């Protein structure tokens, strides 16, 4: 390309062929001496005249690149780049046959600026993606506030505060200092004392971010040991129709103040944080409403009442639900010495709709408690209360009145169209209570027959819904658990505490169905507590393992 | 107060109390059980010691006695209920009253886990350590757990599982909690003797017992997990679908083995309904453990289960000679699944030669 | 005529002079019961001359509470229309369900419209809310 003879004297000649090149060009020889520099190179590096040492006249990165290139085995593979003056260049070497090198210097300043801007944007996008990820993962308001403050302190400022609109006199404030865990406080402060804060918290009308004078910031706004505050900006957190709060960003006086670009970016982040926080707030409100309504429908926790052990267990048909069409209640006797009333039943249908009907039945039964000693009358009145011309949605249930008599428990049991309760006797036999009747809520008249019996200490009475006995499973996958299996299992439960009988039955039914779909399942056990002197019974009884 | 400086004397006292409680528990005597526990507190014993060195020790014995066929499943339930009542009595005693000074922890059992007592003991121990504890009890479906966490903003979840076959479910629960950035500490026999399955399933921490769990949580908060974790990353071998296949067709596999055994052993056809139920149960367990071993990619889990089953059946006087053919039939059914086949072969080898039957009965 | 919108319930309807026979094959449950009810209601409206409705139940599989509820509703409709309902060839399972729920007599005692009148008028008329002890009003959503 360039002959050795040619370049020795062509350098000073104006109009060298290199002068027309659009880029600065330097030709250096094997020793690193400048041999030629074209017009553009002369403007860029005026000292790089032929005969000068590249080391003396070129920036260090370029002469270093030259050395690397001259060292065998250290082939520079990609364009090298660095700054010259106010601009930056990529150096593209091309090695000649005689060992001299032509350096093409390409101005990549604009390119580099664009690349840097791209990197910043990528980082911001990645940050926003991570922020969204973290914010969306939780539906807990406190957690969303914590995440918002922490992310903001990590990427946007030296410290960040998230203020939620207060419900009472105190404002919930989460403070996060970079590198530390966020802390939550409830500040008894008036947002009106901080310019822009109350507007941001009100959420309407929309307000832009607002700078406030660091000197005028209230004490609660500046974290302890923060040092002198350089700048503070308050950004509203836009919610979905409800104000989500405000984000306060603080920078120290030795940190650069917020640029406009950063402020815009902070708003993008605030939009995501605000959306997450208002979703969390809505979820919390919905959850609170559901909790209140659900409280009425959830089965109660049972325990010993008036010297009688009660235990209950409930498994709705769908795992994600907590209520269904089965129900039970225990109403303690109003007067000492009278019977407590147990009701367990099953309404036609499933899910929340059925649960609402169970609520109605439970309320009705509660109202009928004054006549709890007359099961037939209760059932008849309940039937009338539920009867409507619109449908034949019915319920089946068992009523049990239980009262302690010495160490025995006297029981009266009435089934209204429900599988009769099972009685576990001390000798291990399992009896069906002799009661039957019509279901309630569909026929013009409901009648029932009551069974009266006595439980001795250690004996129990098991009330259950057909979700247990009709559970499908077993070897074929569609055989019912059935009354026989239930009775056999109960035969092993003599003398057991009420809650472990419930648990045992629930476990067997659950194992029977495995992962198959099943109906709601409810079990209630009424047990006559064992008296203390009987405790030696059967502790060492060998269990049968029949196989 | 009788706080003795003599450790040996203390240990002797603990042993005596555990013996007394054990007597009461196996006699289903709630009154005495509660009385033993409250007396220990009155005498100045630390509530944590009573929970972990007396009640938990007794409960461990309940499990052993069951495995050795000295307690039926029903009696095991009864014994556990008595222990639960003793824990409840302890929790109400003034000696156990502790003001919450630390963060909030949710304690729950994996869905399908019926053994709630270990989780209950942990909940009480954490309360004693000043944590605010939400105890959700036995078999908590993941949707309930997650809904609870959204509402409560717990610092961590302590998840308990005693049965290895619940590990796939536990994995789903662990990743669900982590997806909402709540770290998970796991414990219970299911996670392996040295917590190997806890690590495999990506739990944030593992504790061998309640004391270790409390110590771990006291050392400092568990780091919030990253939310972009994918469950499949933990177990890349799941890509071969062998687990999915075995888990989904488990009922059919059990039926096939049952039919195969009927052909191989005519005595099977005379089985009572109860015997058939038991056999179905045993076979279901085998298939569940096989599926779990495939899920975890751990053959030892399966061989461990098979040898344990052999021991339990022997202690119940049940002959074992149907066990190897059962595994053989399964291997035949699953011959297109290399991991399953390999696992079953290892199971058969682990059983070794099985003595011939002395009666017509089969496992 | 055979209709089967549900894969689990197949109904075959045979019309005769003053009778209709519907053969029920399959499960009568949450998903399929409304279909049977719709078919019966349609038939009652279409055949004012009808005297007897026979539900042939030999092919009935599983029946759940919604299925029983549908049978009770059908009985209400037939009573109102003066049609005798016959539940024929009842399976052991159906028989047992009707026995436990105390509905066997109600659904299977075939009476003339008159004998059934006092009871049925109470439910057949649009509700007059005449029952004094009634605690809750008619509730179409319950």
mmCIF file of C-alpha atoms in Angstrom, chain A residues 130 133-134 136-143 147 150 181 283-284 286-288 290-291 304 309 315-316 318-322 474-478 484-485 488-489 492-493 495-508 510-512 514-516 530 532 534-547, chain B residues 22-23 26-32 68-75 77-82 84-85 111 114 116 139 141 143-144 146-153 166 169 179-182 221 224-228 251 254-255 258 271 273-283 285 288 312-313 316 318 361-363:
data_model
loop_
_atom_site.group_PDB
_atom_site.id
_atom_site.type_symbol
_atom_site.label_atom_id
_atom_site.label_comp_id
_atom_site.label_asym_id
_atom_site.label_seq_id
_atom_site.Cartn_x
_atom_site.Cartn_y
_atom_site.Cartn_z
ATOM 1 C CA UNK A 130 -37.357 -4.967 38.714
ATOM 2 C CA UNK A 133 -41.673 -7.113 39.677
ATOM 3 C CA UNK A 134 -41.118 -6.389 43.345
ATOM 4 C CA UNK A 136 -46.518 -6.368 41.896
ATOM 5 C CA UNK A 137 -45.452 -9.392 43.883
ATOM 6 C CA UNK A 138 -47.048 -8.134 47.052
ATOM 7 C CA UNK A 139 -50.585 -7.076 47.804
ATOM 8 C CA UNK A 140 -49.604 -5.849 51.236
ATOM 9 C CA UNK A 141 -49.681 -2.071 51.602
ATOM 10 C CA UNK A 142 -46.927 -1.886 54.203
ATOM 11 C CA UNK A 143 -44.698 -4.090 52.107
ATOM 12 C CA UNK A 147 -40.300 -1.691 48.630
ATOM 13 C CA UNK A 150 -36.080 1.051 49.471
ATOM 14 C CA UNK A 181 -33.814 -1.615 55.859
ATOM 15 C CA UNK A 283 -57.059 -5.627 48.218
ATOM 16 C CA UNK A 284 -56.791 -4.891 51.929
ATOM 17 C CA UNK A 286 -61.782 -6.054 49.988
ATOM 18 C CA UNK A 287 -60.125 -8.577 52.264
ATOM 19 C CA UNK A 288 -61.413 -6.736 55.318
ATOM 20 C CA UNK A 290 -64.685 -10.449 53.052
ATOM 21 C CA UNK A 291 -63.359 -11.186 56.532
ATOM 22 C CA UNK A 304 -65.544 -28.112 75.987
ATOM 23 C CA UNK A 309 -66.383 -32.163 74.796
ATOM 24 C CA UNK A 315 -63.140 -29.065 54.641
ATOM 25 C CA UNK A 316 -64.737 -27.151 51.775
ATOM 26 C CA UNK A 318 -62.565 -26.301 46.802
ATOM 27 C CA UNK A 319 -59.187 -25.763 48.425
ATOM 28 C CA UNK A 320 -59.169 -22.058 47.726
ATOM 29 C CA UNK A 321 -62.468 -21.564 49.494
ATOM 30 C CA UNK A 322 -63.054 -21.409 53.188
ATOM 31 C CA UNK A 474 -60.158 -46.356 46.696
ATOM 32 C CA UNK A 475 -58.700 -48.798 44.247
ATOM 33 C CA UNK A 476 -61.163 -48.117 41.459
ATOM 34 C CA UNK A 477 -61.147 -44.389 42.094
ATOM 35 C CA UNK A 478 -64.932 -44.163 42.161
ATOM 36 C CA UNK A 484 -69.228 -49.218 56.551
ATOM 37 C CA UNK A 485 -65.708 -47.856 56.280
ATOM 38 C CA UNK A 488 -65.083 -49.523 60.959
ATOM 39 C CA UNK A 489 -62.736 -46.574 61.382
ATOM 40 C CA UNK A 492 -60.927 -47.969 66.464
ATOM 41 C CA UNK A 493 -61.632 -44.604 68.078
ATOM 42 C CA UNK A 495 -62.105 -43.485 74.243
ATOM 43 C CA UNK A 496 -60.342 -41.023 72.010
ATOM 44 C CA UNK A 497 -60.602 -37.273 72.636
ATOM 45 C CA UNK A 498 -63.265 -35.589 70.510
ATOM 46 C CA UNK A 499 -60.826 -33.578 68.400
ATOM 47 C CA UNK A 500 -58.728 -36.589 67.517
ATOM 48 C CA UNK A 501 -61.807 -38.492 66.338
ATOM 49 C CA UNK A 502 -62.633 -35.529 64.090
ATOM 50 C CA UNK A 503 -59.069 -35.404 62.840
ATOM 51 C CA UNK A 504 -58.940 -39.147 62.283
ATOM 52 C CA UNK A 505 -62.157 -39.177 60.236
ATOM 53 C CA UNK A 506 -61.038 -36.149 58.227
ATOM 54 C CA UNK A 507 -57.678 -37.723 57.521
ATOM 55 C CA UNK A 508 -59.133 -41.040 56.400
ATOM 56 C CA UNK A 510 -58.849 -37.052 52.703
ATOM 57 C CA UNK A 511 -56.585 -40.033 52.064
ATOM 58 C CA UNK A 512 -59.476 -41.851 50.437
ATOM 59 C CA UNK A 514 -56.511 -38.222 47.321
ATOM 60 C CA UNK A 515 -56.391 -35.546 44.653
ATOM 61 C CA UNK A 516 -59.857 -36.280 43.308
ATOM 62 C CA UNK A 530 -63.495 -39.655 80.511
ATOM 63 C CA UNK A 532 -59.883 -39.352 85.706
ATOM 64 C CA UNK A 534 -60.698 -44.356 84.098
ATOM 65 C CA UNK A 535 -57.479 -43.222 82.525
ATOM 66 C CA UNK A 536 -55.707 -46.538 82.785
ATOM 67 C CA UNK A 537 -58.010 -48.070 80.190
ATOM 68 C CA UNK A 538 -56.505 -49.341 76.968
ATOM 69 C CA UNK A 539 -53.300 -47.357 76.913
ATOM 70 C CA UNK A 540 -51.383 -50.457 75.991
ATOM 71 C CA UNK A 541 -53.980 -52.041 73.800
ATOM 72 C CA UNK A 542 -52.257 -53.564 70.849
ATOM 73 C CA UNK A 543 -53.348 -51.955 67.656
ATOM 74 C CA UNK A 544 -54.521 -54.254 64.969
ATOM 75 C CA UNK A 545 -52.696 -53.929 61.719
ATOM 76 C CA UNK A 546 -54.868 -55.792 59.356
ATOM 77 C CA UNK A 547 -53.420 -56.444 56.007
ATOM 78 C CA UNK B 22 -45.634 -40.332 78.283
ATOM 79 C CA UNK B 23 -47.703 -42.398 80.725
ATOM 80 C CA UNK B 26 -50.618 -43.077 76.096
ATOM 81 C CA UNK B 27 -53.441 -43.408 78.600
ATOM 82 C CA UNK B 28 -55.224 -40.524 76.842
ATOM 83 C CA UNK B 29 -55.300 -38.810 80.222
ATOM 84 C CA UNK B 30 -55.551 -35.133 79.503
ATOM 85 C CA UNK B 31 -55.904 -34.190 83.144
ATOM 86 C CA UNK B 32 -52.622 -35.743 84.223
ATOM 87 C CA UNK B 68 -43.061 -50.430 66.093
ATOM 88 C CA UNK B 69 -46.757 -51.291 66.112
ATOM 89 C CA UNK B 70 -47.301 -50.511 69.765
ATOM 90 C CA UNK B 71 -49.816 -47.774 68.874
ATOM 91 C CA UNK B 72 -52.496 -47.728 66.181
ATOM 92 C CA UNK B 73 -52.951 -44.694 63.958
ATOM 93 C CA UNK B 74 -56.064 -43.868 65.981
ATOM 94 C CA UNK B 75 -54.111 -44.102 69.233
ATOM 95 C CA UNK B 77 -54.038 -39.319 66.990
ATOM 96 C CA UNK B 78 -55.361 -39.594 70.531
ATOM 97 C CA UNK B 79 -51.881 -39.261 72.033
ATOM 98 C CA UNK B 80 -51.185 -36.238 69.863
ATOM 99 C CA UNK B 81 -54.450 -34.619 70.923
ATOM 100 C CA UNK B 82 -53.380 -34.970 74.562
ATOM 101 C CA UNK B 84 -51.782 -30.570 71.959
ATOM 102 C CA UNK B 85 -53.932 -29.934 75.014
ATOM 103 C CA UNK B 111 -51.150 -28.819 52.508
ATOM 104 C CA UNK B 114 -51.738 -33.705 59.292
ATOM 105 C CA UNK B 116 -49.502 -30.180 63.280
ATOM 106 C CA UNK B 139 -52.600 -28.680 56.027
ATOM 107 C CA UNK B 141 -53.517 -24.859 51.076
ATOM 108 C CA UNK B 143 -53.824 -20.036 48.291
ATOM 109 C CA UNK B 144 -54.745 -19.582 51.977
ATOM 110 C CA UNK B 146 -50.478 -16.557 50.247
ATOM 111 C CA UNK B 147 -53.698 -14.667 51.053
ATOM 112 C CA UNK B 148 -52.598 -14.584 54.671
ATOM 113 C CA UNK B 149 -49.147 -13.276 53.761
ATOM 114 C CA UNK B 150 -50.600 -10.515 51.598
ATOM 115 C CA UNK B 151 -52.553 -9.344 54.604
ATOM 116 C CA UNK B 152 -50.028 -9.806 57.338
ATOM 117 C CA UNK B 153 -46.670 -8.721 55.876
ATOM 118 C CA UNK B 166 -45.673 -33.713 50.495
ATOM 119 C CA UNK B 169 -46.579 -29.547 47.359
ATOM 120 C CA UNK B 179 -42.667 -15.039 44.571
ATOM 121 C CA UNK B 180 -44.196 -12.493 46.905
ATOM 122 C CA UNK B 181 -40.777 -11.868 48.447
ATOM 123 C CA UNK B 182 -41.433 -13.635 51.742
ATOM 124 C CA UNK B 221 -33.761 -11.453 59.299
ATOM 125 C CA UNK B 224 -36.042 -11.204 51.083
ATOM 126 C CA UNK B 225 -35.908 -13.669 48.190
ATOM 127 C CA UNK B 226 -35.703 -12.381 44.640
ATOM 128 C CA UNK B 227 -39.060 -12.608 43.005
ATOM 129 C CA UNK B 228 -37.963 -13.748 39.552
ATOM 130 C CA UNK B 251 -54.440 -44.380 40.515
ATOM 131 C CA UNK B 254 -52.047 -48.855 41.669
ATOM 132 C CA UNK B 255 -54.902 -50.689 39.931
ATOM 133 C CA UNK B 258 -53.210 -54.788 42.291
ATOM 134 C CA UNK B 271 -59.002 -60.670 50.663
ATOM 135 C CA UNK B 273 -62.547 -55.349 51.841
ATOM 136 C CA UNK B 274 -60.388 -54.097 54.698
ATOM 137 C CA UNK B 275 -57.376 -56.058 53.477
ATOM 138 C CA UNK B 276 -57.924 -54.761 49.968
ATOM 139 C CA UNK B 277 -58.135 -51.207 51.326
ATOM 140 C CA UNK B 278 -54.874 -51.683 53.194
ATOM 141 C CA UNK B 279 -53.136 -53.106 50.166
ATOM 142 C CA UNK B 280 -54.425 -50.228 48.040
ATOM 143 C CA UNK B 281 -53.109 -47.830 50.666
ATOM 144 C CA UNK B 282 -49.682 -49.480 50.717
ATOM 145 C CA UNK B 283 -49.454 -49.497 46.923
ATOM 146 C CA UNK B 285 -47.760 -45.009 49.175
ATOM 147 C CA UNK B 288 -46.388 -41.628 45.799
ATOM 148 C CA UNK B 312 -42.787 -51.518 59.518
ATOM 149 C CA UNK B 313 -44.605 -54.384 57.819
ATOM 150 C CA UNK B 316 -46.645 -55.878 62.193
ATOM 151 C CA UNK B 318 -47.010 -58.897 57.612
ATOM 152 C CA UNK B 361 -51.232 -63.342 53.758
ATOM 153 C CA UNK B 362 -49.504 -60.712 51.732
ATOM 154 C CA UNK B 363 -48.558 -57.127 52.245
#
